[in-house]
Coordinates of C-alpha atoms in Angstrom, one line a residue:
X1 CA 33.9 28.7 9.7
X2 CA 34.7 31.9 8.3
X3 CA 34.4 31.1 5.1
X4 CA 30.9 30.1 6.1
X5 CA 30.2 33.4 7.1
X6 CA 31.3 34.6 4.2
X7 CA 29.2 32.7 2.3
X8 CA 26.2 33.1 4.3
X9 CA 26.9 37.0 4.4
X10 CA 26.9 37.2 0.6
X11 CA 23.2 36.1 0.5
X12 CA 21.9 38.4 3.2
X13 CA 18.0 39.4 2.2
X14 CA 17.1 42.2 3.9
X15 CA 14.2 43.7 1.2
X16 CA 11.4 41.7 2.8
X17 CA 8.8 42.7 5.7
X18 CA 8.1 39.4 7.3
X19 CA 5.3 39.3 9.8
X20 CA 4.9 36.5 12.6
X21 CA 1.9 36.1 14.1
X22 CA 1.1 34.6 17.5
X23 CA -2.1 34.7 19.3
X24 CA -1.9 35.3 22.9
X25 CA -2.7 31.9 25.4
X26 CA -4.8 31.3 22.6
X27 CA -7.0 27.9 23.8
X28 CA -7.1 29.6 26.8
X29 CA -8.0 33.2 25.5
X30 CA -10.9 31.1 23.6
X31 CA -12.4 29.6 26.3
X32 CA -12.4 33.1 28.4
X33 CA -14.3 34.5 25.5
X34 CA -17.0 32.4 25.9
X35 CA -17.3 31.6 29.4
X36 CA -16.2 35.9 30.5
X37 CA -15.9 34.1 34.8
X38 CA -13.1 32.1 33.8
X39 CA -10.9 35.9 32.8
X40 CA -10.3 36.7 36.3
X41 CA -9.4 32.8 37.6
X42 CA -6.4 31.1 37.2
X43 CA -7.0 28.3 33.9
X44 CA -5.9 26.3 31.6
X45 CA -7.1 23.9 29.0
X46 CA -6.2 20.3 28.4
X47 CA -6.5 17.3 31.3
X48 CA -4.8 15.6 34.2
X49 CA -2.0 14.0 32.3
X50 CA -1.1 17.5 30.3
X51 CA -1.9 20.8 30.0
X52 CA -2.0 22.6 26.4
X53 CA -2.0 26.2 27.4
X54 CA -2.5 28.3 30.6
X55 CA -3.9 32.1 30.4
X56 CA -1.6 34.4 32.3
X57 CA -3.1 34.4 36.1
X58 CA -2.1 30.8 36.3
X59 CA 1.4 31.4 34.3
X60 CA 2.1 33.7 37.5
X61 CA 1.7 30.3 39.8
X62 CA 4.6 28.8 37.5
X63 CA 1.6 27.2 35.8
X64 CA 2.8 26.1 32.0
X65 CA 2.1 24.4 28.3
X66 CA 3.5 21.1 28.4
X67 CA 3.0 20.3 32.0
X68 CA 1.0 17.8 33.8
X69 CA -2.2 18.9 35.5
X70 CA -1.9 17.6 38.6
X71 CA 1.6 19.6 38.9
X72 CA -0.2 22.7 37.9
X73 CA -2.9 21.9 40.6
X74 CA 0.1 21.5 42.6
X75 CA 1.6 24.9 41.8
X76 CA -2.4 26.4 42.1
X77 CA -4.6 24.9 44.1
X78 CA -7.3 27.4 42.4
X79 CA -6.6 26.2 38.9
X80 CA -9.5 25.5 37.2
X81 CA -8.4 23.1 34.2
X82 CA -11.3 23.1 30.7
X83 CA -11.0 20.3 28.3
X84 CA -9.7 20.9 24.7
X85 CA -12.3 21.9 22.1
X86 CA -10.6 21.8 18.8
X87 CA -13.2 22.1 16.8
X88 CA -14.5 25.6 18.3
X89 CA -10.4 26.7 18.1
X90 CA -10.1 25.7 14.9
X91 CA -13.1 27.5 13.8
X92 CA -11.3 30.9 15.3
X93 CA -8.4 29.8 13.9
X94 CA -10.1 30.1 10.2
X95 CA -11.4 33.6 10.9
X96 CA -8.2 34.8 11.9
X97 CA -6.7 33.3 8.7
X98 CA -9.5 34.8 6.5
X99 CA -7.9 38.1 7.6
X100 CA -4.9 36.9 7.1
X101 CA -5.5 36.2 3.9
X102 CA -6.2 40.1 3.1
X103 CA -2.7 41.0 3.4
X104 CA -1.0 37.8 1.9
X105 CA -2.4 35.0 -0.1
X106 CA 0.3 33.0 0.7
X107 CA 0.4 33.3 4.5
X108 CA 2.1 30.4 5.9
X109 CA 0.0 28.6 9.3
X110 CA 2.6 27.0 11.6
X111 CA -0.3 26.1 14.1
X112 CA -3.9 26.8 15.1
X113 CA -2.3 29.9 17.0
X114 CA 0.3 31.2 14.8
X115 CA 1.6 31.8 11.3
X116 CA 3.7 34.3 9.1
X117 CA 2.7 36.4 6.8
X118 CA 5.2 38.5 3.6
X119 CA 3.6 42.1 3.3
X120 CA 6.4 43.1 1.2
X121 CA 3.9 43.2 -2.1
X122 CA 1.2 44.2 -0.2
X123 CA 3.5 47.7 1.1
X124 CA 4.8 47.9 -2.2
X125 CA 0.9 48.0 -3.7
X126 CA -0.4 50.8 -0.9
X127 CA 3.1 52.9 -2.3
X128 CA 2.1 52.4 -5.7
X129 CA -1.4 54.0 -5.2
X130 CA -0.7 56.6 -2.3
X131 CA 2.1 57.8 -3.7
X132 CA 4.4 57.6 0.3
X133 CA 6.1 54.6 1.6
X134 CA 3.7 53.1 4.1
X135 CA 4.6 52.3 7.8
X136 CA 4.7 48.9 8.0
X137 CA 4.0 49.1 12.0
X138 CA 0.5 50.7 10.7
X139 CA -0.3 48.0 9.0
X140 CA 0.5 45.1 11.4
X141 CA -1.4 47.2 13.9
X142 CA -4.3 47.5 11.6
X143 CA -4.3 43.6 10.8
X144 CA -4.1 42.7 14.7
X145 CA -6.9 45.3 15.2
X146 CA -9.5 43.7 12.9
X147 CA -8.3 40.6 14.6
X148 CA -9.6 41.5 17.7
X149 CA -12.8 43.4 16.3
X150 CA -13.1 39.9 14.3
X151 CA -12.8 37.3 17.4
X152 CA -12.2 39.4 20.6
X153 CA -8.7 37.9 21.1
X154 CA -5.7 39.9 21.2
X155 CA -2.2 38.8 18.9
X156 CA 1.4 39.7 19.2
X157 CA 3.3 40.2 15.9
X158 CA 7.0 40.4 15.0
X159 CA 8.5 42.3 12.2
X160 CA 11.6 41.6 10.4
X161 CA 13.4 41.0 6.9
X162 CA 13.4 36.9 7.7
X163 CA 11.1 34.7 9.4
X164 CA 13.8 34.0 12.5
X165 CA 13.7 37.8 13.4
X166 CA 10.2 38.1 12.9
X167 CA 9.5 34.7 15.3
X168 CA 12.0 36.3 18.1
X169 CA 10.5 39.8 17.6
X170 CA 6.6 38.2 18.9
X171 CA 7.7 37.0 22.1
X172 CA 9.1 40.9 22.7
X173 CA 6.0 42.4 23.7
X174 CA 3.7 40.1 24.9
X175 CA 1.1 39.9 25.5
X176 CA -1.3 42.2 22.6
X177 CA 2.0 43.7 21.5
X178 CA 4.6 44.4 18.9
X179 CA 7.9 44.6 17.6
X180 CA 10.3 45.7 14.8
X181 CA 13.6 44.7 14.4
X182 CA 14.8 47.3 11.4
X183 CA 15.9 45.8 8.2
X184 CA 19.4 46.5 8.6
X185 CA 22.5 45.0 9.4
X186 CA 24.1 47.3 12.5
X187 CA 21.1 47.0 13.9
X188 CA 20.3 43.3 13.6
X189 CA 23.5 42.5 14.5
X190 CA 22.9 44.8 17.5
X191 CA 19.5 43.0 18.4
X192 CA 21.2 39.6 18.5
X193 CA 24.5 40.3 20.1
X194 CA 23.0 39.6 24.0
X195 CA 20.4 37.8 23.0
X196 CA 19.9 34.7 24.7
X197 CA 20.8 31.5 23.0
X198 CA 17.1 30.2 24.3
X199 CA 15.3 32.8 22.9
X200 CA 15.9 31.3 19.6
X201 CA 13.6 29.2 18.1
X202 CA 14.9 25.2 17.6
X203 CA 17.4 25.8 20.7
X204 CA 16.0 23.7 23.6
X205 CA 16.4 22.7 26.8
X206 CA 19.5 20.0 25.4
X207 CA 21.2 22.0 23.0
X208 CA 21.2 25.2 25.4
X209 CA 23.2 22.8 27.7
X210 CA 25.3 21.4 25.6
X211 CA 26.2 25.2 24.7
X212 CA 26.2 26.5 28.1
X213 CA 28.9 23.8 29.3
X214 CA 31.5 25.2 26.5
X215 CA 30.7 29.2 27.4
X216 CA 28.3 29.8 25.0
X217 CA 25.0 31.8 26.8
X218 CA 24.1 34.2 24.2
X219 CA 24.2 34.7 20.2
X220 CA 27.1 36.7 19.9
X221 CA 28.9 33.8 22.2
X222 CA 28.1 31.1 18.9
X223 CA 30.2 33.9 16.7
X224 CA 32.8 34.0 19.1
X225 CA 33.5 30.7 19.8
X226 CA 32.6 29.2 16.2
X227 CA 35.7 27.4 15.6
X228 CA 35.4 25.2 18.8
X229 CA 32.0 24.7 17.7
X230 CA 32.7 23.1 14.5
X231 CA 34.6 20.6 16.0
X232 CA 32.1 19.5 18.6
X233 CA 29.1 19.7 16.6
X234 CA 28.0 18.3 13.2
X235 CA 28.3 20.2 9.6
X236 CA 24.2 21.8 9.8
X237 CA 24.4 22.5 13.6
X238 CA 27.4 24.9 13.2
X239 CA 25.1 26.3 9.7
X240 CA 22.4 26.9 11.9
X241 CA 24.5 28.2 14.8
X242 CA 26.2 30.8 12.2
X243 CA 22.9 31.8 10.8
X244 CA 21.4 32.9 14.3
X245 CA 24.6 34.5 14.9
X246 CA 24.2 36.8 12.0
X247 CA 20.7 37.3 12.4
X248 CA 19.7 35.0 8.8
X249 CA 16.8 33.3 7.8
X250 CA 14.2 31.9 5.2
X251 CA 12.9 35.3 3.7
X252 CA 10.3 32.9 0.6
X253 CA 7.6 31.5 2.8
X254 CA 7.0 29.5 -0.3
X255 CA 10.2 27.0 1.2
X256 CA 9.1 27.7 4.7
X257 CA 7.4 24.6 4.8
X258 CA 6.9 22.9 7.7
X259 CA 7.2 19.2 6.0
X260 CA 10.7 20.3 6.6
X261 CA 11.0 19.0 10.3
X262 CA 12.1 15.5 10.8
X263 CA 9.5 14.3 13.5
X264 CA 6.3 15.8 15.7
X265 CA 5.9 14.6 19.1
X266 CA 4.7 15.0 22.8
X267 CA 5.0 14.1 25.8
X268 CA 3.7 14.3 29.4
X269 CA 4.8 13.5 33.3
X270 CA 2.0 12.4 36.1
X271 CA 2.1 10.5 38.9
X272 CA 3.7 7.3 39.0
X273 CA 1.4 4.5 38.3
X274 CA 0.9 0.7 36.9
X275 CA -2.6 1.2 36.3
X276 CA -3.1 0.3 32.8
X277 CA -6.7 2.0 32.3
X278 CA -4.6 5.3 33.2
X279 CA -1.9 4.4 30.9
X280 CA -4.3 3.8 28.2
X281 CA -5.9 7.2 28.8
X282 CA -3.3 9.4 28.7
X283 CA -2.0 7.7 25.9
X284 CA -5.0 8.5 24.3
X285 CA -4.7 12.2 24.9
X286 CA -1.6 12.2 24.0
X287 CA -2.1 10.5 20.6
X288 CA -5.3 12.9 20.0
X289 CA -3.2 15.8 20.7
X290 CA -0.5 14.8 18.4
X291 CA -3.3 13.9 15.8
X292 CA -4.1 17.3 15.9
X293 CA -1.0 18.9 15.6
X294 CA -0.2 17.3 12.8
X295 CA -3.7 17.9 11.2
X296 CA -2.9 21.8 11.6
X297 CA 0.5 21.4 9.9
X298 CA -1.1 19.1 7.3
X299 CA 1.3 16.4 7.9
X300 CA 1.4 12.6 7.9
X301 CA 3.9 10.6 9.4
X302 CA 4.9 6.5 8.6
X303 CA 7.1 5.7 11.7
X304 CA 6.1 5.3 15.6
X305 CA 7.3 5.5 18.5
X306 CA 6.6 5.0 22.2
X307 CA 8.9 6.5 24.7
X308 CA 8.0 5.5 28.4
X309 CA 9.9 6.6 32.1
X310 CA 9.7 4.1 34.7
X311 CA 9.4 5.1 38.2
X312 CA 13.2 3.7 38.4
X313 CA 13.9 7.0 35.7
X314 CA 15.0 4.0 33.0
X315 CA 13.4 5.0 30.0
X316 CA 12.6 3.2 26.9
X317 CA 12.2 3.9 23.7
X318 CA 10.1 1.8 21.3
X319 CA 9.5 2.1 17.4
X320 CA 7.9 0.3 14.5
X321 CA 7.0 1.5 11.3
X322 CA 3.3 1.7 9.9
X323 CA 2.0 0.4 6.7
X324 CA 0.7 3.7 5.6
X325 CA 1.6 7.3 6.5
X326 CA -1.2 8.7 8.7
X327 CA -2.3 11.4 11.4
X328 CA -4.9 9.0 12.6
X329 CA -5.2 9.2 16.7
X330 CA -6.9 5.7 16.5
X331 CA -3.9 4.2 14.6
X332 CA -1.8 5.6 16.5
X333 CA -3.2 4.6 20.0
X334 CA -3.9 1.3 18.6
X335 CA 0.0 1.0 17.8
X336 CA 1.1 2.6 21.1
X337 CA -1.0 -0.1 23.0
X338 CA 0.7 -3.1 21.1
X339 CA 4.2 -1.3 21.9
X340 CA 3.0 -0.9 25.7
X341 CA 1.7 -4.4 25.9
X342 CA 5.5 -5.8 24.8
X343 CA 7.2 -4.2 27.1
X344 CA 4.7 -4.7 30.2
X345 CA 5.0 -8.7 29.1
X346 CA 8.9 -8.6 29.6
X347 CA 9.1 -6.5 33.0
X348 CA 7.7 -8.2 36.1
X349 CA 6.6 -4.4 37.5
X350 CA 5.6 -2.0 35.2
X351 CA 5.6 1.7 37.0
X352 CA 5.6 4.5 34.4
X353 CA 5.8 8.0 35.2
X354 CA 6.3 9.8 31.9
X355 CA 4.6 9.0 28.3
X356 CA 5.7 10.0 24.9
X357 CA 4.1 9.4 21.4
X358 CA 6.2 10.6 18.2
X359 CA 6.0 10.6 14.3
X360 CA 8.6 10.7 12.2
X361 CA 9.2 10.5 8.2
X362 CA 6.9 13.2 7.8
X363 CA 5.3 14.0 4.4
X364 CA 2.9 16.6 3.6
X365 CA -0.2 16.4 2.2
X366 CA 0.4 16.9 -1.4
X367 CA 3.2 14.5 -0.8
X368 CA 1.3 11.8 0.8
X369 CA -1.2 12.0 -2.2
X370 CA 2.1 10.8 -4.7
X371 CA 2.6 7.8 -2.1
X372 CA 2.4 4.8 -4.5
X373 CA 0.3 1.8 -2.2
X374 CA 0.1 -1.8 -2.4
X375 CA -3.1 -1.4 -4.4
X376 CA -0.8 0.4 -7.3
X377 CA 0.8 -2.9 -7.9
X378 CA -1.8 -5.4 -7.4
X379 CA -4.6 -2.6 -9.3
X380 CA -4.0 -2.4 -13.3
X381 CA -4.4 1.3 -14.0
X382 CA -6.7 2.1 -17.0
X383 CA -6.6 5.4 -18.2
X384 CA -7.8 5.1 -21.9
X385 CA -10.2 4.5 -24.2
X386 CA -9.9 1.5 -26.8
X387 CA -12.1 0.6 -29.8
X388 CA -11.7 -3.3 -30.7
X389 CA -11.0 -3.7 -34.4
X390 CA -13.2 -6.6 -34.6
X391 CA -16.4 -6.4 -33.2
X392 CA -15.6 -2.3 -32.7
X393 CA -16.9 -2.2 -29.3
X394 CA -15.4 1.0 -27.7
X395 CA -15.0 0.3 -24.0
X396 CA -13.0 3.1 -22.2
X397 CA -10.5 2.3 -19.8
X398 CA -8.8 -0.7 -21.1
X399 CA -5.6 -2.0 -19.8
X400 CA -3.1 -3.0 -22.9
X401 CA -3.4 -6.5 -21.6
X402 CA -7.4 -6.5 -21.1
X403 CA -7.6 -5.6 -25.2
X404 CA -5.5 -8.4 -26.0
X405 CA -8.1 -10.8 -24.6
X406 CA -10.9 -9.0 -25.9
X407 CA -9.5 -9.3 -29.0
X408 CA -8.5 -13.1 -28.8
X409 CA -11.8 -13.6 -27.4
X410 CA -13.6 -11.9 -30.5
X411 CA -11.4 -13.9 -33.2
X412 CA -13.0 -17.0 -31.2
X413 CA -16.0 -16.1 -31.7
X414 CA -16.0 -14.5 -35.4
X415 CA -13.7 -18.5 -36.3
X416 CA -11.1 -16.2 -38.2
X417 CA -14.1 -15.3 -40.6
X418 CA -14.8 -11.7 -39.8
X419 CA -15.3 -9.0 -42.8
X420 CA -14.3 -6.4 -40.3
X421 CA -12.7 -3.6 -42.3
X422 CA -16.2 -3.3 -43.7
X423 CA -17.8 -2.7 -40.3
X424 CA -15.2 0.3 -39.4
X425 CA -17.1 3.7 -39.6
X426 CA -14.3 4.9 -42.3
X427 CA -14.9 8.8 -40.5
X428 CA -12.6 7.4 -37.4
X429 CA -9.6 9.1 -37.5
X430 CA -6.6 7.4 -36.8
X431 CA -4.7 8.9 -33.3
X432 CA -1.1 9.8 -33.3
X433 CA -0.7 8.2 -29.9
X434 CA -2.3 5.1 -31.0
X435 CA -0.6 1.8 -29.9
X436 CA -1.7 -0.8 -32.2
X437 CA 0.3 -0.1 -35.7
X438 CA 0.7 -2.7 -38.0
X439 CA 4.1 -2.0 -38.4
X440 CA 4.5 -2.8 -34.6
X441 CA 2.8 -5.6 -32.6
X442 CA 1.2 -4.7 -29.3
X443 CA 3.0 -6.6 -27.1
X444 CA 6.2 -5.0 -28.9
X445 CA 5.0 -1.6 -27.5
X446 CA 7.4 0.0 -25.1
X447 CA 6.7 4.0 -25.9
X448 CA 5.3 4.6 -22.3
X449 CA 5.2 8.3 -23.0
X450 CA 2.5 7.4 -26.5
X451 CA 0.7 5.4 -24.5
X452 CA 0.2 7.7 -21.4
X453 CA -0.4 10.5 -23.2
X454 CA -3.0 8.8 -25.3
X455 CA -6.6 10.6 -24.7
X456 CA -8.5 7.4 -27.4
X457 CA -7.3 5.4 -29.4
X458 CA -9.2 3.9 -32.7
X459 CA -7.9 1.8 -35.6
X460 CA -9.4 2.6 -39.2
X461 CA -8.0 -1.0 -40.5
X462 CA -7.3 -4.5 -38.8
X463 CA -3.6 -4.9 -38.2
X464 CA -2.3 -7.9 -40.1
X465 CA -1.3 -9.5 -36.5
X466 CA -5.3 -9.9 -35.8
X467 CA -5.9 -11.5 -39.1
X468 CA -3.3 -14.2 -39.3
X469 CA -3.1 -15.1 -35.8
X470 CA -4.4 -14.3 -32.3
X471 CA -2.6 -11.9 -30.1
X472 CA 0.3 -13.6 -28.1
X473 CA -0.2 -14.1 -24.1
X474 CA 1.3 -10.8 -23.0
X475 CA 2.2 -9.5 -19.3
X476 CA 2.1 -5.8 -18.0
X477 CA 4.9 -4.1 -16.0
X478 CA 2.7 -4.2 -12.4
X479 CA 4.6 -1.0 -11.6
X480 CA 4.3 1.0 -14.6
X481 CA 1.7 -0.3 -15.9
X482 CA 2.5 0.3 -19.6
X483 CA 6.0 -1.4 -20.3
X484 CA 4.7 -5.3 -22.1
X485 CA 6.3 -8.2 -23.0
X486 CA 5.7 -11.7 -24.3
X487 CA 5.1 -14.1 -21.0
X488 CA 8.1 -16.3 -21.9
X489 CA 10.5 -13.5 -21.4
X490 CA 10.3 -13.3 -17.8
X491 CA 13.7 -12.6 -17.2
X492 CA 13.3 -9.4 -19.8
X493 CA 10.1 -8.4 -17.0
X494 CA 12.1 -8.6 -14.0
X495 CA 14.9 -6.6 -15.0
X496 CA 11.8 -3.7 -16.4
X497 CA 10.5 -3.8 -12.6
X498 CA 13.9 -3.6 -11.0
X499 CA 14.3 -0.6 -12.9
X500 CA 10.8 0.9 -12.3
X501 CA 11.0 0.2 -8.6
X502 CA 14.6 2.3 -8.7

């Protein structure tokens, strides 16, 4: 473990000016905006089965994100509960990006309600043309001023040299409030020291448990006690544990991306109940809230599951994998359903107090856009253009197997007589990348990088393979979709898309 630290220690980045974002009971600030007799009421946005966000009067009842709404109503009796507009939060979720955007172009959105920004070239551009250092305090102040003026919502920001001080150092001062942790390492190491182990972000309720039982409450506890650690827990939970224990982090947004996590999920209690039109509902909040989490963190996600509580506190956990990667809500409430459906079948009561929906395999966006489907194989790709050296039709978009049959088709019809070197406009250049050389027959053609690359190909002479005999019955690698082969060596195919499918 100390070697760890070591290690860790000699990459220590403390030159940037990280900025976290978070806006303050943001659904709930949103709907107080517009409707100003809701400011001075207890509220919160979201329905019966969960609650998204409270604003502060209600947090003050023990009213919270996460929990049911018939508990909150519990807690308040004068809560008033509005249901989720995402399209109006997402809207102020764009202006507040736009501004952003004025301070760094490659601000990093971790929700609707909360992102980080670098301001390090942006501080070092205002010193290049005042001539001072600039107070970097100013300048988040200035950015969660126009904020306000911009939307009439207020934002806590936290400043540090990575993006795990800078998430702590939010949550200092709120709400409409700020905080610097200095960029250096007495003082970090001073901020941390008492810090409470839950006050880090990606420590929860289980973990802080599991640390609590072996005397660990704060962060300087996890430096302390780091060789019991690493023989409890596993080779990247003692990396982590070191890393908040030094006060580390990711200092590139650029790899601060969020396809990072391993699963998205949520969850809610209610009351006890068998009635399957309830089920059905909540499940279908549930899946439309997850929907649009993942939506906001651009994500997509290939495997389900359903957890569900039974009034007897036995819980089970069901999974299956989709045949796409999606943030659908109707695919995944359809897929929930069938889950729900098998297990109801097997139990003779089915009393459920507690639904889950989670994806996992996440991709990103840009990720999911390089998934190769079904269609891929079943789909011949045609990217080029191909003149026939017959009839000298130029058809774009042929498939190396769709010109063989042209061509066979043309010496049909022509009965072998054809003058057709006469008929080639002798102008036609011939390509580099061009496929058909008489020194090579096409279905002999295995340069995959040629024949990708290739923009148009044209022939200024017939090869001697179209004159003396048709073009042999060829077959395309399904996969690749350039690799060819005669049909009789089948055996030669297989062992191509065993190695294209590697």
């Amino acid at each position: 473990m100390d070697k760890l630290i070591s290690t860790l220690e000699s990459v220590r980045d403390l030159s940037h000016a990280i900025i976290h974002i978070d806006m303050d009971a943001f659904y709930a600030a949103v709907e107080m905006r517009d409707n100003p007799e809701l400011k001075n009421r207890p509220m919160a946005v979201g329905g019966e089965g969960m609650l998204s966000t409270s604003n502060y009067h209600a947090r003050r009842f023990g009213v919270r994100a996460g929990m049911p709404g018939f508990i909150g109503r519990k807690l308040c009796p004068e809560l008033v509960i509005v249901p989720c507009n995402f399209d109006k939060y997402t809207a102020t979720s764009k202006v507040v990006q736009g501004i952003f955007s004025q301070y760094d172009k490659s601000y990093c959105m971790m929700s609707l309600d909360e992102g980080y920004l670098d301001l390090t070239n942006y501080l070092d551009n205002l010193e290049e043309a005042d001539g001072e250092k600039p107070d970097v305090e100013e300048v988040v102040n200035e950015l969660r001023r126009k904020v306000f003026e911009a939307t009439e919502l207020t934002c806590s920001a936290g400043i540090g040299c990575n993006t795990r001080l800078a998430k702590i150092g939010s949550d200092q001062n709120k709400p409409n409030g700020q905080f610097v942790i200095p960029a250096d390492k007495e003082e970090i190491l001073k901020f941390i020291h008492d810090l409470p182990i839950r006050k880090i972000s990606g420590i929860g309720n289980v973990t802080e448990q599991l640390l609590n039982s072996v005397g660990v409450v704060t962060c300087s506890d996890l430096f302390e006690k780091r060789g019991m650690l690493s023989l409890l827990f596993s080779e990247i939970s003692c990396h982590q544990f070191m890393e908040i224990a030094l006060g580390l982090g990711c200092t590139d947004l650029n790899e601060y991306n969020v396809s990072e996590r391993k699963s998205i999920s949520t969850e809610t209690t209610f009351k006890a109940t068998s009635n399957q039109e309830e089920i059905h509902k909540i499940l279908e909040e549930l899946c439309e809230e997850l929907s649009e989490d993942m939506k906001n963190k651009c994500l997509f996600g290939k495997q389900f599951t359903l957890k569900c509580k039974l009034d007897t506190f036995d819980t089970l956990t069901r999974q299956t994998n989709l045949a796409f990667c999606t943030n659908d809500s109707s695919i995944m409430l359809k897929t929930a359903k069938v889950l729900l459906e098998k297990e109801i079948s097997k139990l003779n009561s089915f009393c459920v107090r507690l639904l889950g929906v989670r994806m996992s395999e996440l991709l990103s966006d840009q990720e999911t856009k390089k998934q190769v489907t079904i269609d891929h194989f079943l789909t011949a790709k045609k990217e080029n253009s191909d003149v026939c050296p017959v009839c000298l039709k130029e058809i774009a978009y042929w498939t190396v197997s769709e010109f063989a049959h042209h061509v066979n088709k043309c010496i049909d019809t022509e009965n072998g007589e054809t003058s057709s070197e006469s008929k080639v406009n002798s102008d036609t250049k011939i390509s580099k990348e061009n496929i058909l050389k008489e020194s090579e027959p096409l279905y002999n053609r295995h340069d995959r990088d040629e024949i990708c690359t290739s923009k148009k190909r044209k022939l200024t002479t017939i090869p001697e393979m179209f004159k003396k005999k048709k073009v042999e019955k060829i077959v395309t690698c399904p996969v690749c979709n350039v690799w060819t082969v005669d049909e009789c060596k089948s055996y030669e195919l297989n062992q191509h898309i065993d190695s294209c499918l590697i």
